[in-house]
Amino acid sequence: MNPPTISQVREAAERIAPLVHLTPVLTNKTINRLSGAVLFFKAENFQKVGAFKARGAVNAVFSLDDLDAKQGVATHSSGNHAAALAYAAGCRGVKAYVVMPENAPPVKKSAVADYGAEIIYCKPTQEAREETLARVVKETGAVFIHPYNDYRVIGGQATAALELLQQVSGLDAVVAPVGGGGLLSGTALAVKALNPGIKVFGAEPEMADDASRSLQAGQIIPVKNPATIADGLRTSLGELTFPIIQKHVTGILTVSEEAIISSMRLVWERMKIIIEPSAAVPLAAVISYKDIFVGSKTGLILSGGNVDLDSLPWSNADTHKLSNNP
Amino acid sequence: MNPPTISQVREAAERIAPLVHLTPVLTNKTINRLSGAVLFFKAENFQKVGAFKARGAVNAVFSLDDLDAKQGVATHSSGNHAAALAYAAGCRGVKAYVVMPENAPPVKKSAVADYGAEIIYCKPTQEAREETLARVVKETGAVFIHPYNDYRVIGGQATAALELLQQVSGLDAVVAPVGGGGLLSGTALAVKALNPGIKVFGAEPEMADDASRSLQAGQIIPVKNPATIADGLRTSLGELTFPIIQKHVTGILTVSEEAIISSMRLVWERMKIIIEPSAAVPLAAVISYKDIFVGSKTGLILSGGNVDLDSLPWSNADTHKLSNNP
């Protein structure tokens, strides 16, 4: 198989349209003034399940033929992909099996359960996750839908940038956060196919800088269990996402934890919308690398808005620790 | 002078249009399911200065003739009206004088100062406020713009409902929060003029139930320093707002502090937008008085989004106190 073409991305957009939101693009004068750029925020925090992940999961589940689909779908994740897959499976009327570490936060367990997925708990190790998933797939015949290393998922995530470019003309650059690389590779594919003159940047935490290192090294250099506050970006690039990013992305910009937290707070305070730490990483990059973006028209993908309101980064001890040890 | 007519409200809308946002109307399936109604949220949290108050202040300041305007405008407030008046004065290029108690939270002081107003501090008593304001007005010749007891302000606030009814057809009811009554009286005037069949409700905290008591008594019964979390609704009805509310409002619905906090949190979690406690009061009413709203199409005015992110109602000791003493 090859990476999705722009017509496949357009097909994905049509396929998922009835089940996902066409999210708005927001602007903010204060943040423009602060950054010296004109910024367009693609608000995927308003997306179904609260994150862009709904796009990839719905595209993947609705790309299956009936025979495969009726066996159900499975994944291992405790994050937005798990909720998205549960949502997508529910829409198609098939089962979703989600393998989750037994110590996952209750709020994540219930998010996935609320969408009707069957949760299979495992020990909190990578090995246990994979073994448990393999067993579930074997026992149920469910189709494994990887959170990012899957062209159907990448094609779905690409629809956010496709929409953004339909909503805003004249962009100089687009910045997406990068964890496993599903969103960034999809964004790069769509943007470069539509307008090769637009630069695409990935933004990631310094504490989880595997994409930056991997691009420099020319091969995937995983980062193990990074403790960044941007919990959606703790994963490392995959074999399918890496080459797309290598080919199409201008650069990876790494940002400090302080920059992530202050950008997140800036968006909350000024734009009055709730975004999760991972979604603040592109703005942190635009502010931290002002020279690159000053004077430009730049699109940023606000990847999601799922936050534990009982534990905000600026209200607990960790924040103080971080600000004391920059 | 008489209360604003619908043509005066339309004139106000035209007058303020270049300086305020046409705010979106949002919907949410989960909250619809929960309430048993179809709800339309007029998102004034996205308004300039983060609250509907920009409408009234801009209308008042731009209604002044040049001779009056050049003396500047003045008010006493530490809340959204102060920031709104500072914003409006800045737009017109005239001075704003804001009398504020010396113990006002730093975040409120800086919000007003950032919009370029001159702050005059006073002792934190109602007497000191009024005396200081009178002195400022006398010394500067500035025009006093009351936060709500002013027909120009009421006419400006009415434009939110005017817009809402242009954006959504077939509403059965509209619910607005009520503090001093500027928003509620404006909402009632606009809605009843456009469609007398639509019911208008005010929503207020049980702890600041002066509107409810006043309607029952047939005269203004002020509540003194109520400690409700809904800080925008601690004021009591005024002589201009009360008769309009008496005439046009179907009823005042009072809600508990717990209902306000849980409705606020529901909006944050499900709609991914930031609203202040006062803005959650209409939803708290729709949920608390389910029988009134079930099956209806109801518009709610989300009055503002200015929150101190360092002190959220569910993250401090007060919440626990409240939930232990319902």
XYZ file of C-alpha atoms in Angstrom:
652
model
C 0.000 0.000 0.000
C 1.008 3.586 -0.572
C 0.378 6.709 1.484
C -3.031 8.246 0.833
C -3.295 10.408 -2.284
C -5.202 13.660 -2.202
C -8.165 11.977 -3.898
C -8.155 9.348 -1.177
C -8.112 12.151 1.385
C -11.094 13.723 -0.381
C -12.850 10.353 -0.335
C -12.110 10.077 3.373
C -13.610 13.527 3.935
C -16.790 12.443 2.156
C -16.888 9.134 4.004
C -16.618 10.695 7.461
C -18.662 13.858 6.822
C -21.937 12.564 8.304
C -20.217 11.497 11.525
C -17.718 14.244 12.320
C -17.981 18.002 12.735
C -16.746 20.512 10.215
C -14.848 22.406 12.909
C -14.520 26.188 12.862
C -11.327 28.152 12.311
C -10.786 30.723 15.068
C -8.646 33.832 15.251
C -7.524 36.055 18.112
C -6.150 39.564 17.876
C -4.228 39.474 21.153
C -2.412 36.284 20.213
C -1.691 37.669 16.743
C -0.152 40.740 18.362
C 1.877 38.580 20.718
C 3.210 36.320 17.982
C 3.629 38.946 15.272
C 1.826 36.572 12.893
C -1.738 36.102 11.687
C -2.843 32.802 13.172
C -5.727 30.545 12.195
C -6.671 27.923 14.743
C -8.396 24.810 13.424
C -10.541 23.930 16.413
C -10.452 20.131 16.581
C -11.108 20.439 20.313
C -14.725 20.882 19.157
C -14.518 17.663 17.125
C -16.549 14.553 18.046
C -14.949 12.845 21.079
C -13.094 16.119 21.663
C -10.183 15.447 19.313
C -9.149 15.090 15.663
C -8.789 11.352 16.327
C -12.462 10.922 15.420
C -11.498 11.597 11.790
C -8.968 8.775 11.492
C -10.963 6.264 13.494
C -14.188 6.867 11.570
C -12.362 6.679 8.264
C -10.672 3.418 9.245
C -13.821 1.754 10.583
C -15.949 2.832 7.627
C -13.273 1.711 5.150
C -13.679 -1.903 6.281
C -15.820 -4.226 4.193
C -18.860 -5.673 5.952
C -17.272 -9.047 6.546
C -14.309 -7.570 8.399
C -16.345 -4.934 10.172
C -18.776 -7.360 11.728
C -15.908 -8.968 13.698
C -15.411 -5.656 15.444
C -12.319 -3.501 15.848
C -9.619 -3.414 18.493
C -6.840 -1.188 19.701
C -4.580 -0.510 22.651
C -4.725 3.033 23.865
C -5.916 4.913 26.881
C -6.205 8.200 25.060
C -8.287 9.937 22.439
C -7.848 7.196 19.827
C -9.553 4.682 22.116
C -12.583 6.943 22.561
C -12.572 7.732 18.842
C -12.488 4.065 17.861
C -15.277 3.308 20.315
C -17.315 6.146 18.793
C -16.632 4.996 15.227
C -17.498 1.386 15.999
C -20.707 2.499 17.680
C -21.644 4.492 14.579
C -21.108 1.427 12.414
C -22.913 -0.811 14.914
C -19.957 -3.107 15.561
C -17.988 -3.955 18.693
C -14.865 -2.115 19.799
C -12.333 -3.825 22.063
C -9.957 -1.491 23.835
C -6.930 -2.801 25.695
C -6.059 -0.416 28.495
C -3.592 -0.527 31.381
C -5.375 -1.269 34.656
C -3.942 1.942 36.157
C -5.425 4.232 33.490
C -7.163 7.283 35.002
C -10.862 6.619 35.790
C -11.859 9.578 33.607
C -10.296 7.873 30.558
C -11.837 4.524 31.380
C -15.283 6.010 31.609
C -14.863 8.072 28.418
C -14.194 4.882 26.466
C -16.866 2.883 28.272
C -19.442 5.641 27.681
C -18.989 5.190 23.939
C -19.877 1.531 24.393
C -16.498 -0.163 23.965
C -15.500 -3.321 25.792
C -12.412 -2.579 27.873
C -9.855 -5.313 28.467
C -7.440 -4.394 31.231
C -3.773 -5.373 31.225
C -0.652 -4.729 33.258
C 0.787 -1.278 32.564
C 3.679 -2.375 30.354
C 4.125 -2.149 26.604
C 4.605 -5.928 26.470
C 1.390 -6.673 28.335
C -0.513 -4.284 26.083
C 0.684 -5.956 22.920
C 0.197 -9.485 24.215
C -3.291 -8.692 25.426
C -4.218 -7.036 22.158
C -2.887 -10.027 20.185
C -4.971 -12.358 22.314
C -8.117 -10.241 21.892
C -7.644 -10.052 18.121
C -7.086 -13.813 17.950
C -10.092 -14.659 20.108
C -12.567 -12.237 18.543
C -11.353 -11.823 14.968
C -11.525 -8.040 15.519
C -9.521 -5.844 13.152
C -6.648 -4.005 14.838
C -6.800 -0.273 14.116
C -3.476 1.258 15.068
C -3.647 4.792 16.542
C -1.424 6.229 13.789
C 0.557 3.632 11.891
C -2.285 2.926 9.469
C -2.932 4.618 6.111
C -6.703 4.721 6.678
C -6.092 6.553 9.943
C -3.550 8.898 8.334
C -5.972 9.606 5.486
C -8.675 10.465 7.995
C -6.457 12.796 10.010
C -5.467 14.515 6.740
C -9.021 15.782 6.351
C -8.480 18.399 9.078
C -5.852 20.159 6.955
C -7.953 19.677 3.814
C -10.772 21.557 5.547
C -8.429 24.197 6.934
C -7.155 25.017 3.446
C -10.726 25.270 2.190
C -11.583 27.617 5.056
C -8.515 29.883 4.883
C -6.683 30.993 1.764
C -3.188 32.385 1.471
C -1.550 30.436 4.280
C 2.254 30.487 4.429
C 2.601 27.655 6.912
C 0.715 25.021 8.876
C 1.852 23.675 12.247
C 0.590 20.397 13.708
C 1.646 18.627 16.886
C 3.562 15.378 16.445
C 3.412 12.308 18.647
C 3.090 9.104 16.624
C 2.831 11.254 13.532
C -0.644 10.377 12.259
C -1.867 13.958 12.311
C 1.386 15.484 11.085
C 1.864 13.040 8.213
C -1.769 13.455 7.145
C -1.487 17.225 7.393
C 1.712 17.236 5.331
C 0.226 14.989 2.640
C -2.870 17.144 2.262
C -1.141 20.514 2.400
C 1.663 19.627 -0.006
C -0.756 18.090 -2.508
C -2.957 21.172 -2.462
C -0.223 23.796 -2.355
C 3.461 22.792 -2.272
C 4.393 26.373 -1.384
C 2.907 26.113 2.097
C 5.446 25.007 4.693
C 4.434 22.292 7.141
C 6.024 22.135 10.576
C 5.699 19.567 13.318
C 5.754 20.749 16.919
C 6.716 18.515 19.812
C 7.763 18.746 23.457
C 11.525 18.869 24.124
C 10.849 16.060 26.562
C 9.444 13.869 23.760
C 11.647 14.975 20.875
C 11.772 11.678 19.019
C 10.505 13.208 15.769
C 13.225 15.847 15.809
C 15.928 13.267 16.601
C 14.550 10.805 14.062
C 14.627 13.360 11.259
C 18.182 14.304 12.159
C 19.316 10.684 12.342
C 17.435 9.594 9.234
C 15.857 6.734 11.138
C 13.266 6.302 13.862
C 14.745 7.020 17.290
C 12.019 6.236 19.814
C 11.756 8.082 23.121
C 10.741 5.874 26.043
C 8.020 7.014 28.455
C 8.635 10.743 28.200
C 7.057 12.599 31.123
C 5.810 15.603 29.130
C 2.558 17.225 30.177
C 1.457 16.844 26.535
C 0.119 13.350 27.122
C -1.058 12.934 23.529
C 2.503 13.304 22.243
C 4.317 10.702 24.323
C 4.318 8.121 21.521
C 7.091 7.796 18.944
C 6.916 7.934 15.140
C 5.851 4.816 13.278
C 7.168 3.129 10.151
C 4.381 4.530 8.001
C 4.321 8.059 9.370
C 8.097 8.645 9.454
C 8.815 8.519 5.694
C 5.895 10.849 4.932
C 7.181 13.328 7.485
C 10.745 12.969 6.154
C 9.537 13.770 2.663
C 7.089 16.602 3.258
C 7.801 18.369 6.535
C 10.014 21.461 6.602
C 11.095 21.000 10.193
C 10.245 19.825 13.693
C 10.171 22.516 16.369
C 10.664 21.436 19.971
C 9.271 23.411 22.871
C 9.695 23.498 26.635
C 7.088 22.372 29.122
C 6.777 25.967 30.338
C 6.026 27.160 26.823
C 3.344 24.475 26.435
C 1.662 25.363 29.708
C 1.758 29.115 29.123
C 0.434 28.722 25.560
C -2.365 26.501 26.803
C -3.272 29.073 29.407
C -3.084 31.880 26.860
C -5.633 30.091 24.665
C -7.935 29.436 27.631
C -7.747 33.020 28.817
C -7.908 34.829 25.521
C -9.882 32.537 23.257
C -12.176 31.162 26.002
C -11.855 27.649 24.677
C -10.583 24.520 26.326
C -7.642 22.800 24.705
C -5.513 19.986 26.051
C -1.756 20.415 26.574
C -0.884 18.606 23.314
C -3.032 21.081 21.392
C -1.027 23.994 22.783
C 2.260 22.707 21.381
C 1.920 24.345 17.920
C 1.239 27.759 19.475
C 4.158 27.227 21.843
C 6.299 26.618 18.737
C 5.027 29.719 16.926
C 5.807 31.828 19.997
C 9.130 30.133 20.787
C 10.377 30.381 17.173
C 9.065 33.855 16.492
C 11.615 34.521 13.743
C 10.219 31.725 11.603
C 6.613 32.876 11.795
C 6.699 36.657 12.195
C 4.736 38.323 9.419
C 3.283 35.031 8.183
C -0.240 33.686 7.861
C -0.046 30.413 9.740
C -2.585 27.676 10.434
C -2.354 25.731 13.699
C -4.184 22.538 14.462
C -5.701 22.598 17.942
C -5.696 18.840 18.202
C -8.057 18.275 21.122
C -9.759 19.496 24.253
C -9.850 16.552 26.636
C -8.486 17.731 29.937
C -8.921 16.513 33.483
C -10.414 19.647 35.018
C -9.418 18.437 38.472
C -5.746 18.543 37.634
C -4.737 21.519 35.540
C -1.070 22.107 34.807
C -1.019 25.516 36.476
C -2.804 24.426 39.645
C -0.649 21.593 40.906
C 2.783 21.178 42.378
C 4.311 20.035 39.076
C 3.927 23.485 37.588
C 5.989 25.018 40.320
C 8.583 22.325 39.969
C 8.758 23.039 36.253
C 9.027 26.773 36.622
C 11.786 26.400 39.184
C 13.790 24.084 36.946
C 13.478 25.409 33.441
C -37.099 58.719 28.654
C -38.757 55.448 27.796
C -37.333 51.928 27.566
C -35.689 51.229 24.201
C -38.048 50.300 21.373
C -37.179 47.539 18.958
C -36.087 50.112 16.391
C -33.757 51.622 18.951
C -32.388 48.148 19.607
C -31.829 47.723 15.864
C -30.093 51.109 15.776
C -27.915 49.998 18.678
C -27.013 46.821 16.793
C -25.930 48.891 13.802
C -24.038 51.347 15.988
C -22.009 48.696 17.789
C -21.539 46.258 14.880
C -18.027 47.452 13.894
C -16.762 47.083 17.469
C -18.331 43.901 18.802
C -18.423 40.315 17.598
C -21.440 38.658 16.080
C -21.103 35.706 18.443
C -21.919 32.160 17.374
C -24.808 30.049 18.632
C -23.606 26.648 19.830
C -25.409 23.381 20.410
C -24.483 20.201 22.212
C -26.116 16.800 21.846
C -25.102 15.480 25.262
C -26.537 18.496 27.060
C -29.708 18.274 24.974
C -30.070 14.644 26.016
C -29.479 15.542 29.646
C -31.996 18.375 29.679
C -34.605 16.802 27.426
C -34.703 20.081 25.480
C -33.038 21.448 22.357
C -30.738 24.177 23.613
C -29.104 27.035 21.727
C -26.246 28.747 23.510
C -25.537 32.343 22.519
C -21.798 32.463 23.153
C -21.177 35.917 24.605
C -18.117 34.459 26.322
C -16.526 34.970 22.892
C -17.627 38.621 22.876
C -15.104 41.498 23.065
C -13.777 41.810 26.651
C -15.133 38.308 27.214
C -18.713 39.295 28.069
C -21.975 40.731 26.678
C -21.173 43.915 28.611
C -19.230 45.160 25.572
C -22.570 45.634 23.793
C -24.103 47.975 26.358
C -20.928 49.927 27.021
C -20.165 50.483 23.335
C -23.748 51.513 22.677
C -23.718 53.975 25.570
C -20.352 55.513 24.715
C -21.159 55.836 21.016
C -24.591 57.321 21.782
C -22.962 60.353 23.411
C -22.629 63.532 21.387
C -19.073 64.732 20.773
C -19.228 67.437 23.410
C -20.178 64.999 26.175
C -17.903 62.244 24.931
C -14.775 64.333 24.985
C -15.099 64.725 28.771
C -14.684 60.978 29.078
C -16.849 58.383 30.793
C -16.818 57.017 34.323
C -18.212 54.117 36.300
C -17.774 52.151 39.492
C -17.354 48.453 38.927
C -14.673 45.876 39.320
C -16.258 43.478 36.885
C -16.961 43.071 33.205
C -18.708 46.449 32.835
C -15.516 48.245 33.868
C -13.469 46.442 31.228
C -16.239 46.972 28.680
C -16.441 50.700 29.375
C -12.662 50.980 29.150
C -12.779 49.162 25.815
C -15.610 51.337 24.484
C -13.914 54.561 25.569
C -10.684 53.426 23.933
C -12.556 52.759 20.686
C -13.996 56.269 20.775
C -10.653 57.764 21.795
C -11.877 59.245 25.055
C -10.872 58.670 28.664
C -12.491 56.133 30.960
C -12.365 56.575 34.730
C -13.082 53.456 36.725
C -13.648 53.580 40.472
C -12.620 50.287 41.992
C -12.257 49.043 45.571
C -8.583 48.873 46.561
C -8.964 45.186 47.422
C -10.208 44.173 43.961
C -8.415 41.085 42.619
C -5.208 41.971 40.701
C -6.537 40.110 37.640
C -9.507 42.515 37.450
C -7.346 45.574 37.987
C -5.032 44.603 35.175
C -7.905 43.730 32.812
C -9.273 47.263 33.167
C -5.850 48.893 33.061
C -4.933 46.905 29.926
C -7.833 48.557 28.106
C -6.341 51.925 28.993
C -8.703 53.146 31.700
C -7.611 55.297 34.608
C -8.360 53.443 37.826
C -9.282 55.405 40.942
C -9.118 53.262 44.059
C -11.489 53.630 46.987
C -12.274 51.880 50.246
C -14.277 48.686 49.697
C -17.659 50.056 50.775
C -20.670 51.042 48.702
C -20.524 54.542 50.235
C -16.868 55.070 49.345
C -17.530 53.905 45.800
C -20.367 56.340 45.264
C -18.580 59.257 46.899
C -15.441 58.621 44.902
C -17.386 58.343 41.675
C -19.255 61.587 42.397
C -15.949 63.360 43.027
C -14.421 61.975 39.795
C -17.450 63.017 37.755
C -17.397 66.476 39.307
C -13.682 66.977 38.781
C -13.455 65.622 35.244
C -16.886 66.260 33.771
C -16.952 62.613 32.694
C -20.333 61.049 31.921
C -21.385 58.372 34.380
C -22.349 55.164 32.580
C -24.190 52.926 35.011
C -23.563 49.171 34.613
C -27.254 48.438 34.009
C -29.578 51.215 35.142
C -29.242 53.099 31.846
C -31.451 52.772 28.751
C -28.471 53.039 26.389
C -26.851 50.140 28.208
C -30.082 48.128 28.240
C -30.547 48.799 24.523
C -27.026 47.546 23.846
C -27.489 44.374 25.878
C -30.743 43.743 23.991
C -28.774 43.220 20.775
C -27.599 39.785 21.970
C -31.180 38.478 21.933
C -31.892 40.311 18.670
C -29.014 38.391 17.101
C -30.032 35.115 18.724
C -33.509 35.349 17.208
C -31.995 36.081 13.814
C -29.722 33.065 14.167
C -32.290 30.550 15.470
C -35.923 30.301 14.483
C -38.753 28.593 16.301
C -37.594 29.194 19.860
C -40.105 28.533 22.636
C -38.147 30.270 25.385
C -35.058 32.342 26.131
C -33.241 32.267 29.471
C -30.843 35.001 30.583
C -29.029 35.408 33.898
C -30.187 38.281 36.090
C -28.049 40.425 38.389
C -28.781 44.124 37.991
C -31.137 43.233 35.178
C -29.509 44.986 32.215
C -29.181 41.828 30.174
C -32.514 40.344 31.214
C -34.518 43.524 30.612
C -32.841 44.036 27.222
C -33.429 40.406 26.312
C -37.090 40.617 27.310
C -37.653 43.854 25.346
C -36.116 42.431 22.185
C -37.710 39.002 22.364
C -41.221 40.235 23.185
C -41.094 42.864 20.448
C -40.026 40.308 17.867
C -42.214 37.437 18.982
C -44.533 37.780 21.992
C -45.091 34.016 21.972
C -41.555 33.301 23.161
C -41.279 33.069 26.936
C -38.440 34.905 28.640
C -37.053 33.641 31.930
C -34.499 35.143 34.265
C -32.155 32.815 36.115
C -30.428 33.771 39.332
C -28.587 32.164 42.259
C -30.715 31.256 45.285
C -28.101 33.140 47.279
C -28.802 36.332 45.298
C -32.520 35.953 44.702
C -33.436 39.637 44.768
C -35.113 39.496 41.348
C -37.343 36.653 42.419
C -38.241 38.367 45.703
C -38.742 41.717 44.006
C -41.169 40.289 41.456
C -43.124 38.581 44.240
C -43.217 41.708 46.381
C -43.984 44.052 43.491
C -41.086 46.295 44.489
C -37.323 46.152 44.485
C -36.001 44.098 47.408
C -32.222 44.376 47.293
C -29.966 41.571 48.497
C -26.856 42.776 50.306
C -23.435 41.307 49.484
C -24.615 37.840 48.505
C -21.731 35.358 48.563
C -22.740 33.438 45.432
C -20.001 32.046 43.204
C -21.771 33.810 40.307
C -19.909 37.061 40.902
C -21.596 38.829 37.995
C -25.012 38.397 39.605
C -24.385 39.844 43.061
C -25.999 43.189 42.222
C -29.686 43.948 42.706
C -32.295 45.151 40.209
C -32.409 48.836 39.344
C -35.280 51.291 38.944
C -35.115 51.127 35.156
C -34.636 47.385 34.770
C -37.258 46.264 37.315
C -40.407 47.550 35.553
C -39.300 46.079 32.208
C -38.724 42.715 33.866
C -42.065 42.971 35.701
C -43.828 43.609 32.423
C -42.157 41.129 30.084
C -40.588 38.266 32.003
C -42.524 35.038 32.566
C -40.635 34.079 35.694
C -37.402 34.098 37.648
C -35.851 30.715 38.316
C -33.471 30.419 41.262
C -30.742 27.812 41.365
C -28.371 26.375 43.957
C -24.633 26.966 44.024
C -24.097 23.257 43.328
C -26.271 23.458 40.214
C -24.301 26.490 38.986
C -20.948 24.796 39.506
C -21.988 21.510 37.944
C -23.562 23.272 34.945
C -20.407 25.322 34.476
C -18.323 22.191 34.565
C -20.689 20.419 32.180
C -20.225 23.202 29.624
C -16.438 23.167 30.026
C -16.259 19.384 29.680
C -18.757 18.844 26.924
C -18.667 22.041 24.892
C -14.940 22.714 25.428
C -15.573 26.388 26.039
C -14.807 28.543 29.034
C -17.727 30.256 30.705
C -17.808 32.094 33.994
C -20.085 30.972 36.843
C -22.734 33.627 36.063
C -22.991 32.301 32.510
C -23.809 28.819 33.809
C -26.874 30.007 35.714
C -29.351 29.710 32.789
C -28.278 26.120 32.093
C -28.528 25.372 35.813
C -32.116 26.682 35.626
C -32.992 24.598 32.557
C -31.662 21.480 34.284
C -33.134 22.300 37.714
C -36.586 23.117 36.287
C -36.696 20.310 33.766
C -40.514 20.234 33.671
C -40.640 23.771 32.309
C -38.204 23.172 29.466
C -38.548 19.523 28.503
C -39.442 19.191 24.820
C -38.811 22.889 24.145
C -36.420 24.773 21.890
C -34.728 27.147 24.293
C -32.086 29.820 23.850
C -29.619 30.495 26.684
C -27.338 33.463 26.941
C -23.834 32.460 27.972
C -23.085 35.850 29.418
C -19.297 35.739 29.729
C -16.078 33.794 30.030
C -13.897 35.731 32.439
C -12.675 33.305 35.047
C -9.676 33.291 37.338
C -8.022 30.087 36.169
C -6.072 29.874 39.416
C -9.204 29.512 41.471
C -11.834 27.322 39.878
C -14.966 26.478 41.825
C -14.339 22.742 41.733
C -10.713 22.938 42.812
C -10.927 24.806 46.102
C -12.202 24.111 49.569
C -15.401 26.111 49.027
C -16.719 23.481 46.653
C -16.452 20.818 49.276
C -18.069 23.055 51.822
C -20.905 23.692 49.410
C -21.453 20.075 48.554
C -21.532 19.138 52.217
C -24.129 21.800 52.992
C -26.557 21.790 50.126
